[in-house]
Coordinates of C-alpha atoms in Angstrom, one line a residue:
Chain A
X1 CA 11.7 35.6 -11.5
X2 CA 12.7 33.4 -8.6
X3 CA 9.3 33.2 -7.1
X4 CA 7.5 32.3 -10.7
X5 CA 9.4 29.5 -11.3
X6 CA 9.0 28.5 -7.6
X7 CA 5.2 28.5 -8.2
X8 CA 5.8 26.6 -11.6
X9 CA 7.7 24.2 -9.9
X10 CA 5.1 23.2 -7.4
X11 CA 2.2 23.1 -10.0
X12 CA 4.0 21.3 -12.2
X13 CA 5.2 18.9 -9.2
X14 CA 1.1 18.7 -8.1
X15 CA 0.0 18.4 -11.9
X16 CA 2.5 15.4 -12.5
X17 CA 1.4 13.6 -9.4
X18 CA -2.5 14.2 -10.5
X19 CA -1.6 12.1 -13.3
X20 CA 0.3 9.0 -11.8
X21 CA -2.6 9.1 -9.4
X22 CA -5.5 9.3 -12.3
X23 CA -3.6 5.8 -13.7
X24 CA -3.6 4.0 -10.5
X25 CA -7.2 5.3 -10.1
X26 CA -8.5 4.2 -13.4
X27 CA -7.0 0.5 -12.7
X28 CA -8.7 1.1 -9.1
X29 CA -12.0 1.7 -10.5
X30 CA -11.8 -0.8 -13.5
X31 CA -11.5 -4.2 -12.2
X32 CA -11.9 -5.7 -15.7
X33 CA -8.1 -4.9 -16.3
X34 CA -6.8 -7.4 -13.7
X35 CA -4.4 -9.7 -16.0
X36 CA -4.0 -12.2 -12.7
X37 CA -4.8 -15.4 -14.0
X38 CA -5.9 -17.9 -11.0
X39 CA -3.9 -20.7 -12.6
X40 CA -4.8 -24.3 -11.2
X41 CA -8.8 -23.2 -10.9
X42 CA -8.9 -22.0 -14.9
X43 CA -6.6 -24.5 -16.5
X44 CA -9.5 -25.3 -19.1
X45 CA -9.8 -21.2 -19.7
X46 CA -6.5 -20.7 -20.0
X47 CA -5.2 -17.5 -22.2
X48 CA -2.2 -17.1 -22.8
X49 CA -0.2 -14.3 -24.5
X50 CA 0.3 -14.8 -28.2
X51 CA 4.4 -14.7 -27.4
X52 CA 4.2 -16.8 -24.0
X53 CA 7.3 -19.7 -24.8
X54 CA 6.7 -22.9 -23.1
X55 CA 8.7 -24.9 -25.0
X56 CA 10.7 -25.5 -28.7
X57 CA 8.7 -28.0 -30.6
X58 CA 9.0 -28.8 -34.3
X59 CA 6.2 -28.3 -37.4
X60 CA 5.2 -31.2 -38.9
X61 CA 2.1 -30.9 -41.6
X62 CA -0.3 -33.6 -42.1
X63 CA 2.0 -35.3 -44.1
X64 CA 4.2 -35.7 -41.3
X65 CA 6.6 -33.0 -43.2
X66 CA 8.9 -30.9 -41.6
X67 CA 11.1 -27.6 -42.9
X68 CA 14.1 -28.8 -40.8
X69 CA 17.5 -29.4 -43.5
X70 CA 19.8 -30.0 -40.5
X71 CA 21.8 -26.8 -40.8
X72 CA 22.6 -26.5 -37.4
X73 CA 22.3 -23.0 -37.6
X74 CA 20.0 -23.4 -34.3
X75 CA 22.4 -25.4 -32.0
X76 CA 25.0 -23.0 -32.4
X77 CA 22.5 -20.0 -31.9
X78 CA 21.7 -21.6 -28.4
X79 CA 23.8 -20.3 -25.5
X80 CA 23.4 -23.4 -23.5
X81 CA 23.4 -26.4 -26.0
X82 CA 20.0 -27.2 -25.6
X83 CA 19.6 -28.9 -29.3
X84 CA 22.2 -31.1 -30.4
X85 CA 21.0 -32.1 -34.4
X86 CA 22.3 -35.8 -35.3
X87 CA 22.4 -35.8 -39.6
X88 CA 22.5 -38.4 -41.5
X89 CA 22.8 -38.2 -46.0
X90 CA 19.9 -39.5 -47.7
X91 CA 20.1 -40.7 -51.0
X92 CA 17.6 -39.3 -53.6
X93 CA 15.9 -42.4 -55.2
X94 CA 15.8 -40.6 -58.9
X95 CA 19.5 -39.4 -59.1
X96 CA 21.4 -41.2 -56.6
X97 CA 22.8 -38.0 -55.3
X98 CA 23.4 -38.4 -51.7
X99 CA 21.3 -35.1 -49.0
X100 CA 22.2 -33.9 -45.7
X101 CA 19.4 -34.7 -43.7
X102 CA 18.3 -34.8 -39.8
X103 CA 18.7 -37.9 -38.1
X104 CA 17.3 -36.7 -34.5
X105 CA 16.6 -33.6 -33.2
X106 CA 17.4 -34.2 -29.5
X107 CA 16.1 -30.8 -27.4
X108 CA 17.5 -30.6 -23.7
X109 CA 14.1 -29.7 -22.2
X110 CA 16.2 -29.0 -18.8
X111 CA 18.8 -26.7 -19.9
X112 CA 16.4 -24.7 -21.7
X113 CA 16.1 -21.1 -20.8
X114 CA 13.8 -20.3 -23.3
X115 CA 15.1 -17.6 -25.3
X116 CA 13.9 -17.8 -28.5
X117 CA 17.3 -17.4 -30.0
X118 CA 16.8 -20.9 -31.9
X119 CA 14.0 -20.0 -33.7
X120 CA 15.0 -16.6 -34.6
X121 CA 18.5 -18.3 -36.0
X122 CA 16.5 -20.8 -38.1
X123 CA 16.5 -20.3 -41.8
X124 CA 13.6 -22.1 -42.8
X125 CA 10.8 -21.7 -40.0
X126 CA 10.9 -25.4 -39.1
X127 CA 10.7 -24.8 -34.9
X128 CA 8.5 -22.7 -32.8
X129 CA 7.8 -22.0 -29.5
X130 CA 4.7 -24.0 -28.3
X131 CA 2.7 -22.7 -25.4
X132 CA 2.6 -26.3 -23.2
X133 CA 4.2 -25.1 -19.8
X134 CA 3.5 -27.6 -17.5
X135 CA 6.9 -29.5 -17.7
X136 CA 7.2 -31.3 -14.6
X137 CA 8.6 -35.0 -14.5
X138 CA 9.6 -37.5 -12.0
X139 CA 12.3 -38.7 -14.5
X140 CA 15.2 -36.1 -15.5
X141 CA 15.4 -38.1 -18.8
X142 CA 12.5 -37.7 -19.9
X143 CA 13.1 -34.0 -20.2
X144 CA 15.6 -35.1 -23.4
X145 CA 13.2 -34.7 -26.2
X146 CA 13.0 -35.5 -29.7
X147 CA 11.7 -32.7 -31.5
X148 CA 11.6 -34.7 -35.3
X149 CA 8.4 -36.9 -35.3
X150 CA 9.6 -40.7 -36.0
X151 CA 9.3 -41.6 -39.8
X152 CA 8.9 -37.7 -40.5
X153 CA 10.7 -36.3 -43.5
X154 CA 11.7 -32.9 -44.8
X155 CA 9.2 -31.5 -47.3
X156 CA 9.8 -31.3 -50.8
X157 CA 11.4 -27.9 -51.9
X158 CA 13.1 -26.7 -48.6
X159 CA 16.1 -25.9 -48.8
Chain B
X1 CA -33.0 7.6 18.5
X2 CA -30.1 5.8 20.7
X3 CA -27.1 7.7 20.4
X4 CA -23.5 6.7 21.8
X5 CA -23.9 9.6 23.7
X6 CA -27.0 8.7 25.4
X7 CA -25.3 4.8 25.8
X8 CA -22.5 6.3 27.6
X9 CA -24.1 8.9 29.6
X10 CA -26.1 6.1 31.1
X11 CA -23.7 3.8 31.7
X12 CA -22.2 6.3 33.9
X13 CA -24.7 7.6 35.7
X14 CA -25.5 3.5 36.1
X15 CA -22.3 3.1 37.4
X16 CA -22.5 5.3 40.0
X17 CA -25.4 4.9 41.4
X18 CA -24.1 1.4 42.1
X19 CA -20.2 1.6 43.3
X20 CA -19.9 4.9 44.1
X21 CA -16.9 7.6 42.1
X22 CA -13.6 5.9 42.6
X23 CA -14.9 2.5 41.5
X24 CA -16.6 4.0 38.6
X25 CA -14.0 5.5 37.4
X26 CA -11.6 2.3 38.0
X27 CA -14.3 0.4 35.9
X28 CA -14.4 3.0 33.0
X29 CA -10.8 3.2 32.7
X30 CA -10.8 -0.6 32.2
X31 CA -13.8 -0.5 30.0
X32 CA -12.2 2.0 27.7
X33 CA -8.8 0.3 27.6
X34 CA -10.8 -3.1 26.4
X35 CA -12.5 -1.0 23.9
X36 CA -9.9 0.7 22.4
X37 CA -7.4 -2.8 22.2
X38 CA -10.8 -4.5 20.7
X39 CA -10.8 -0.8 18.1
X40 CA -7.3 -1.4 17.8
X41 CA -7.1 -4.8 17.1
X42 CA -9.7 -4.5 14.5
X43 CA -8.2 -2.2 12.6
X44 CA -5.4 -3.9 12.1
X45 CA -7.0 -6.4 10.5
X46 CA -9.3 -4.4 8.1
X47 CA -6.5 -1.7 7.7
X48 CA -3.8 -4.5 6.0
X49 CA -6.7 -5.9 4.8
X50 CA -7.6 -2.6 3.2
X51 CA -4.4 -2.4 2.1
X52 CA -3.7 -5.5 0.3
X53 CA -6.2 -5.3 -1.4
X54 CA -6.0 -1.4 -2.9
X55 CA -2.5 -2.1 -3.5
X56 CA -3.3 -5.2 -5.9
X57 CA -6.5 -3.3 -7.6
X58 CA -4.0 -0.5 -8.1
X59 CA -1.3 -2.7 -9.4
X60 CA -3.9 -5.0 -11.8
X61 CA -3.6 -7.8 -9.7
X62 CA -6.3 -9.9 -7.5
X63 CA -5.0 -10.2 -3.9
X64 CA -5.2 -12.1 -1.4
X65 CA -8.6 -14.1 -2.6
X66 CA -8.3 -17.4 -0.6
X67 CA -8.7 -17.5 2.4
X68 CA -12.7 -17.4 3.1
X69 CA -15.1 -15.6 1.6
X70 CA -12.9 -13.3 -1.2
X71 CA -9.7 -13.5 1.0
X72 CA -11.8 -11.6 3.7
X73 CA -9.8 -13.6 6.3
X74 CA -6.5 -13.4 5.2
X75 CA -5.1 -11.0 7.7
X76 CA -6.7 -13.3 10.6
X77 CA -4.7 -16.3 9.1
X78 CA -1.3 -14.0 9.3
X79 CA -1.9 -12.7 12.7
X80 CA -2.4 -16.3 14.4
X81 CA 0.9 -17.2 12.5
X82 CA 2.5 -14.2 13.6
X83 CA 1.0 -15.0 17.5
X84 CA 2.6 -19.0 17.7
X85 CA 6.1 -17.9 15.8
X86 CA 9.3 -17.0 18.4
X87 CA 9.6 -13.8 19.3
X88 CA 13.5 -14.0 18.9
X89 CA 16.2 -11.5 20.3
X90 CA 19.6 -11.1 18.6
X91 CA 22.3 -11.7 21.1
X92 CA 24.2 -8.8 20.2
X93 CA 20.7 -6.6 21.1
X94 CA 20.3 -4.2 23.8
X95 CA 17.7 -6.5 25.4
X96 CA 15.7 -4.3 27.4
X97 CA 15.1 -1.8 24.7
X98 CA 14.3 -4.1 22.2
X99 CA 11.7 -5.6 24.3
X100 CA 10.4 -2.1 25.0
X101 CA 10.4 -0.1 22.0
X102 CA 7.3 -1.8 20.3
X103 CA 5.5 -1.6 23.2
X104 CA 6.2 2.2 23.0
X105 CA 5.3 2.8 19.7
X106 CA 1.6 1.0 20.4
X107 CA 1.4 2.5 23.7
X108 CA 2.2 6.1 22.1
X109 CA -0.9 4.9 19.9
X110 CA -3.2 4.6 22.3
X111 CA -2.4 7.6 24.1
X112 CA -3.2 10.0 21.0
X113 CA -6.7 8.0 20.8
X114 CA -7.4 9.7 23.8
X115 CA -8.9 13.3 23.0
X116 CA -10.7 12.1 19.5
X117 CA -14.1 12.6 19.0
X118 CA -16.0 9.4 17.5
X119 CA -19.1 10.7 17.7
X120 CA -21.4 13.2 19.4
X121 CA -20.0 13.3 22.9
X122 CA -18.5 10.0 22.2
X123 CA -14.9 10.7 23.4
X124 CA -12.3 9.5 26.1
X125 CA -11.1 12.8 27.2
X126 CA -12.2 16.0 26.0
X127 CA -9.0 17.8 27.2
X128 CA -8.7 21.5 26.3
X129 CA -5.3 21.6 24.4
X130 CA -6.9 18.4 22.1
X131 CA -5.1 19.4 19.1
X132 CA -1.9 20.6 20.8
X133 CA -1.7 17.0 22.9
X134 CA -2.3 15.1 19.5
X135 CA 0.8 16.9 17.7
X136 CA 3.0 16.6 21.2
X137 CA 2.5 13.1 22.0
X138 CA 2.5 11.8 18.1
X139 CA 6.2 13.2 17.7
X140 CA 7.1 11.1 20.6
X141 CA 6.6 7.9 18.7
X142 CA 10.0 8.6 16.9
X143 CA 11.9 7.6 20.4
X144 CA 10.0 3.7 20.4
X145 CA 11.4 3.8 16.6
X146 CA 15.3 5.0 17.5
X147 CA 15.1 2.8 20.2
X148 CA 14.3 -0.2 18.0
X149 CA 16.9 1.0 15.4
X150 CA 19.5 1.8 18.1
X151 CA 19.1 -1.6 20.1
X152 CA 19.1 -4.0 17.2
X153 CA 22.8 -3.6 16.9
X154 CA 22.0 -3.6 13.2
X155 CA 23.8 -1.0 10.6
X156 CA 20.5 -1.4 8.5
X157 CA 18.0 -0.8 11.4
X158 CA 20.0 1.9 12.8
X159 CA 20.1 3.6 9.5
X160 CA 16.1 3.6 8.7
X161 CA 15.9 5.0 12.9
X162 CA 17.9 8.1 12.0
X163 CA 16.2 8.8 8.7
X164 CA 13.0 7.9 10.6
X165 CA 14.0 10.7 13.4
X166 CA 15.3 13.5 10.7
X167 CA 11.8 12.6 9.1
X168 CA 9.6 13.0 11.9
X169 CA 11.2 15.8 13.0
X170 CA 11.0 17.8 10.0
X171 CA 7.6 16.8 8.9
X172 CA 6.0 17.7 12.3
X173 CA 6.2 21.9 11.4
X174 CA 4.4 21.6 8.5
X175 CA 1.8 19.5 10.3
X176 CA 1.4 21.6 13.0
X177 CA 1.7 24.7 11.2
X178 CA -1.8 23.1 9.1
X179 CA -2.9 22.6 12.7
X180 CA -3.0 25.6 13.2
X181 CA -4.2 27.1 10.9
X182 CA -7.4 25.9 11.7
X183 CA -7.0 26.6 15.3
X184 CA -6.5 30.3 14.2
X185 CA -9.9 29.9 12.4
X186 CA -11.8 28.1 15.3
X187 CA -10.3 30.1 18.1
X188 CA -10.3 26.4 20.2
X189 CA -7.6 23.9 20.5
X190 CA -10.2 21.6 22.6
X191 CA -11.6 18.9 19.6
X192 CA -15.2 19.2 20.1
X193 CA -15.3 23.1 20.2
X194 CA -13.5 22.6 16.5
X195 CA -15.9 19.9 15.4
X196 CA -19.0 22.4 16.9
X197 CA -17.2 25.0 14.8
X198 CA -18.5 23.2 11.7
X199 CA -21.9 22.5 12.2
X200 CA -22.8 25.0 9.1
X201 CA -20.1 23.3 6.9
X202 CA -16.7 21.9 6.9
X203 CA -13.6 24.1 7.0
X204 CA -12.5 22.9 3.7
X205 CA -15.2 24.0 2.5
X206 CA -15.7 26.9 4.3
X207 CA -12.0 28.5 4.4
X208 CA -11.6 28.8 0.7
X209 CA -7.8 28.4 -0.8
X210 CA -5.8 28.6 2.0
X211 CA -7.5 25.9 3.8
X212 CA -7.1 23.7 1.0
X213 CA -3.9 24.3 0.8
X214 CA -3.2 23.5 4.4
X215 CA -4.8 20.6 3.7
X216 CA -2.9 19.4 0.8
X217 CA 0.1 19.8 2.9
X218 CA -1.2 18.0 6.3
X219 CA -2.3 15.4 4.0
X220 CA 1.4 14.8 2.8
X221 CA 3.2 15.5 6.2
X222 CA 1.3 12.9 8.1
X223 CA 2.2 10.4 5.0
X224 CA 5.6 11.8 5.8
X225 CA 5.3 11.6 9.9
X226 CA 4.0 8.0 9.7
X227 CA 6.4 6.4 7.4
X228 CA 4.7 5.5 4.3
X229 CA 5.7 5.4 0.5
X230 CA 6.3 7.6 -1.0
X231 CA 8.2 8.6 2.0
X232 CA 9.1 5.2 3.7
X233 CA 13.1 6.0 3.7
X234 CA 12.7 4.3 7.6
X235 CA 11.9 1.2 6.3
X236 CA 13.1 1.1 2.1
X237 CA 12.4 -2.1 1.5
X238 CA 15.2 -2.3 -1.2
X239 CA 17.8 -0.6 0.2
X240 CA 17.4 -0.8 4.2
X241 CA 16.0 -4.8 4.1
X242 CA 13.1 -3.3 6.7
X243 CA 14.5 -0.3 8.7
X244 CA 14.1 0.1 12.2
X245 CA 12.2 -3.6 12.1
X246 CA 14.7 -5.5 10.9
X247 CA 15.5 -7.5 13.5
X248 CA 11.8 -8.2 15.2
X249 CA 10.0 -11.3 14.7
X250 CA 6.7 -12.7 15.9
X251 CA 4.6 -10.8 17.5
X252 CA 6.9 -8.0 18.3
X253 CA 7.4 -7.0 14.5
X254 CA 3.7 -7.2 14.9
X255 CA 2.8 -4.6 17.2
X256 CA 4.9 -2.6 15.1
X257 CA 3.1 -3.6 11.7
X258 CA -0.3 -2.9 13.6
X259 CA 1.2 0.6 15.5
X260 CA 2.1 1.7 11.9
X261 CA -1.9 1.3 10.8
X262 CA -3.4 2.2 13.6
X263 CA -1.1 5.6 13.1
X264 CA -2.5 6.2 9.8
X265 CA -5.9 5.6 11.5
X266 CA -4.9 8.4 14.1
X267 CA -3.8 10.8 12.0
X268 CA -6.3 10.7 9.3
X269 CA -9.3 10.7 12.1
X270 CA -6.9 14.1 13.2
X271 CA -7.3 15.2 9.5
X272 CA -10.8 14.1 9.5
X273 CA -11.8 16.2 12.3
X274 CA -10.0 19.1 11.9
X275 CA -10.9 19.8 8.1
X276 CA -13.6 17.7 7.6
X277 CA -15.6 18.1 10.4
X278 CA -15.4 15.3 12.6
X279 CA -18.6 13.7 12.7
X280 CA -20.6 16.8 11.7
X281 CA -22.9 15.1 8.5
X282 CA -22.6 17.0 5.0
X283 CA -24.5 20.4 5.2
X284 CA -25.4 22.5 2.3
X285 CA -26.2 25.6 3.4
X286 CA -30.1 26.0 3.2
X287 CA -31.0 22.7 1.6
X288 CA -33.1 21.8 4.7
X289 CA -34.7 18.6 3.3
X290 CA -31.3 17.2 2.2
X291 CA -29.8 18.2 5.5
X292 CA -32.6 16.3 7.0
X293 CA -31.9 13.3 5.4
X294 CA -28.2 13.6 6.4
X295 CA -28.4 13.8 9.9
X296 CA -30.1 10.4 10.0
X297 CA -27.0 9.0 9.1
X298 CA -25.2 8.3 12.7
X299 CA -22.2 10.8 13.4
X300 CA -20.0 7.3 14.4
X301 CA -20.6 6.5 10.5
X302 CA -19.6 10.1 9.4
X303 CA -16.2 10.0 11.5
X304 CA -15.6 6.4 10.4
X305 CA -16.6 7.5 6.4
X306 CA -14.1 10.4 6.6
X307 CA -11.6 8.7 8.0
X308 CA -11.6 5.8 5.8
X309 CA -11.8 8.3 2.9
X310 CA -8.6 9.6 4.0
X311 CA -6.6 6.4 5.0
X312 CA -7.7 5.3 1.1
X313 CA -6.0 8.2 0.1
X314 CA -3.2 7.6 1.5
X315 CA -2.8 4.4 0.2
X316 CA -3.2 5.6 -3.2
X317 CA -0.4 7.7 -2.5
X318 CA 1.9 4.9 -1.4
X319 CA 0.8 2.7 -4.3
X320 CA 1.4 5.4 -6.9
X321 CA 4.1 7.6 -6.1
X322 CA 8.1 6.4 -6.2
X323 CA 10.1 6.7 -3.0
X324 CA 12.2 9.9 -2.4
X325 CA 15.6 10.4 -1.9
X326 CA 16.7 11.4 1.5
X327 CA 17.4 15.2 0.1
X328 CA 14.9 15.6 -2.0
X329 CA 12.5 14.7 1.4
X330 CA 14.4 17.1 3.3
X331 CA 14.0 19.6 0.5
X332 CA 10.5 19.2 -0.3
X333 CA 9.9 20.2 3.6
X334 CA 12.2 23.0 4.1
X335 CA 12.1 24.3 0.6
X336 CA 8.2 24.0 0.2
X337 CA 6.2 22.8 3.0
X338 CA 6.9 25.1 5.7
X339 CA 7.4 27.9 3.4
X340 CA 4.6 27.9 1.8
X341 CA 2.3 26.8 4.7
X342 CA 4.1 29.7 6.9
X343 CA 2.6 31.8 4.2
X344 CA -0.7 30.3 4.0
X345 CA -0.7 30.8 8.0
X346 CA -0.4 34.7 7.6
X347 CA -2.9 34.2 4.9
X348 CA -5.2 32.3 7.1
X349 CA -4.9 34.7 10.4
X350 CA -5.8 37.4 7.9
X351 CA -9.1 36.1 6.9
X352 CA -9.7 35.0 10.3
X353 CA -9.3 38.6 11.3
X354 CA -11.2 39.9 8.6
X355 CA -14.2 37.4 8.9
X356 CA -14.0 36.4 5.3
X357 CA -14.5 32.8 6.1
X358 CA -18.4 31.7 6.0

């Protein structure tokens, strides 16, 4: 009994390493499958990943609308304080009843470590992650964005 | 048809006629030292080449793909940087041995280059215990490599040098146990009576299962005997920093880069020769025309084509497999290697006696 499982052993050692060494074979063979992007050279071919985060940016529609109500909900989601939302009240024209609303959106571009945990806190979809990764600055304060386009509002309905 | 063996032949006879013995044989000594630190020197830049590159097909990546035409020069660029950077010595080192043991691994090198056959009479030294001097001088390696571990005065490098040792040591049976078995088969140890043995076809061809087997396992003790993935425990990148080479820099750590290819070059031209027949061309059996047509194809380019075969898969080993542990290598020789290639000896011997081999 010994000696079968001895011989087992071995073939299945030799039939597991026959099939790491079929993979690294295939990708040998199949050059097509290289996902090395030469960066600086293809700039204008670019792909990136559908889920590659370069950095938070807000959606604004054609209307220069945005989803964002100020809840706040994504600066306490972010383990750095990245965002910090200023609100102000608006007052509704029609019935004079005053609405929390977002002032500035300031984004810390520098502390960012790009978790995602912002967007996945936000109630109402208003941020995303945008795929712009080329960041660099010869001014530190220009990394402190404003996410909120100027003159933008929130659109109708979102609450 | 010009052959090496013609070329050499002629250059000795040349030779003679003009100096007379002693300064012949001064002026071929010299020659063949230039040619084999020229061959040696070339490989290691196609070898790392060779490597990079494998490694970053294997892995999906590019590699090195800058430096002229497709990265080609690449390993030129790193060997001029490694030429003009210090070659420093810790001042807690033993400095003698320090300086000496990577001149020992490379010289150790050279020495096993002696008895191989490149070609058709195309050989330093055809000495009659070939195989025997190729598995006695090769285990002597390990002392450049304890040396460097031991005069580092470096936990880390004196750590990959044991493992190295208890490696090398243990690795060597099975190796020359697969030896022998073909030496059992040929009846020679001298290399070109084994090569000659397989001018009707290649003992892996010719000596059925057990051969194969020996094969298998010479294959995976030489990765073993020259410290490669998935049995680099002498160097573990991630758990030793770099073994035994820790401390080198400069050109020091790269004789010791360039001894570790030219190794694999070594052993797999040993592996070449002994199972696939040197540089015998492919023979099937009565296929005349086809035979024909093979031995047009130079037997330098046969040896070379073998031996590059072999290095390549060796590399796919390294790039594919995990590292061991430093039990489970110990078990995998004493538990399986030399068992099972002490039985495939007896196996072997027995259709040697028989005849049952073609």
């Amino acid at each position: 009994m010994f000696l079968v499982n001895y011989i087992k052993e071995v073939f299945g050692a030799i039939k597991s390493l026959a099939t790491g060494m079929r993979r690294t074979g295939y990708y040998f063979t199949h050059h097509k499958e290289i996902i090395t992007q030469q960066y600086p050279d293809n700039r204008d071919t670019l792909q990136l990943p559908e889920r590659f985060r370069g950095e938070v940016v807000m959606i604004h529609d054609e209307n220069n609308e945005h989803a964002c109500t100020g809840c706040t909900a994504c600066e306490l989601a972010c383990p750095n304080a990245t965002i910090k939302i200023v609100t102000k009240f608006d007052v509704d024209e029609e019935t004079g009843k005053k609405k929390k609303a977002i002032d500035t959106f300031v984004y810390h571009l520098e502390l960012c470590t790009f978790c995602n945990l912002c967007i996945e806190a936000c109630p109402t979809g208003a941020i995303k992650m945008d795929q712009t990764f080329e960041h660099s600055v010869f001014d530190r304060s220009k990394l402190t964005k404003k996410l909120n386009h100027d003159g933008s509002k929130i659109r109708a309905g979102v609450e | 048809m010009p052959s090496l063996e013609n070329i050499t032949d002629d250059l000795d006879v040349w030779l003679y006629q003009q100096f007379g013995a002693t300064a012949t044989f001064l002026i071929e000594s010299v020659l063949i030292a230039l040619l084999a630190i020229g061959l040696f020197s070339i490989l290691g830049l196609v070898l790392i080449m060779m490597e990079r590159k494998v490694s970053a097909y294997m892995q999906v990546r590019l590699g090195p793909n800058r430096v002229g035409p497709k990265g080609m020069f690449q390993t030129v660029a790193d060997t001029l940087k490694l030429i003009v950077k210090e070659g420093m010595t810790p001042d807690g080192a033993d400095k003698f041995l320090f300086n000496l043991a990577p001149f020992i691994v490379m010289i150790i090198a050279m020495v096993i280059l002696a008895p191989l056959a490149f070609s058709k009479g195309f050989q330093i030294w055809d000495i009659n215990i070939g195989v025997l001097f190729i598995t006695a001088v090769s285990s002597v390696s390990v002392i450049g490599i304890l040396m460097a571990g031991w005069a580092s005065n470096n936990k880390y490098s004196l750590l990959g040098a044991m493992r190295s040792g208890a490696q090398i040591v243990s690795y060597e049976l099975s190796a020359g146990l697969s030896v022998i078995a073909i030496v059992v088969l040929t009846g020679s140890l001298r290399i070109s009576d084994i090569v000659a043995s397989q001018e009707n076809g290649w003992w892996l061809f010719k000596g059925h299962i057990p051969v194969l087997i020996a094969f298998v396992i010479f294959i995976i003790a030489i990765t073993a005997e020259t410290n490669r993935a998935p049995f680099d425990l002498a160097e573990a990148e991630s758990e030793l920093t770099a073994g035994f080479h820790t401390e080198y820099s400069g050109m020091k750590f790269a004789l010791f880069f360039l001894a570790e290819y030219v190794n694999i070059f070594i052993v797999c031209a040993v592996g070449a020769t002994l199972f696939l027949g040197g540089w015998m061309p492919l023979h099937f059996g009565s296929n005349t025309q086809f035979n024909h047509v093979m031995d047009y194809i130079p037997g330098i380019v046969w040896f070379m084509g073998k031996t590059f075969f072999l290095i390549f898969v060796i590399m796919w080993f390294r790039w594919t497999f995990p590292r061991l542990r430093i039990d489970q290598l110990l078990n995998l020789e004493w538990k399986y290697l030399l068992p099972i290639s002490l039985f495939n000896l007896l196996l072997v011997t027995l259709m040697a006696i028989m005849g049952w081999h073609f």
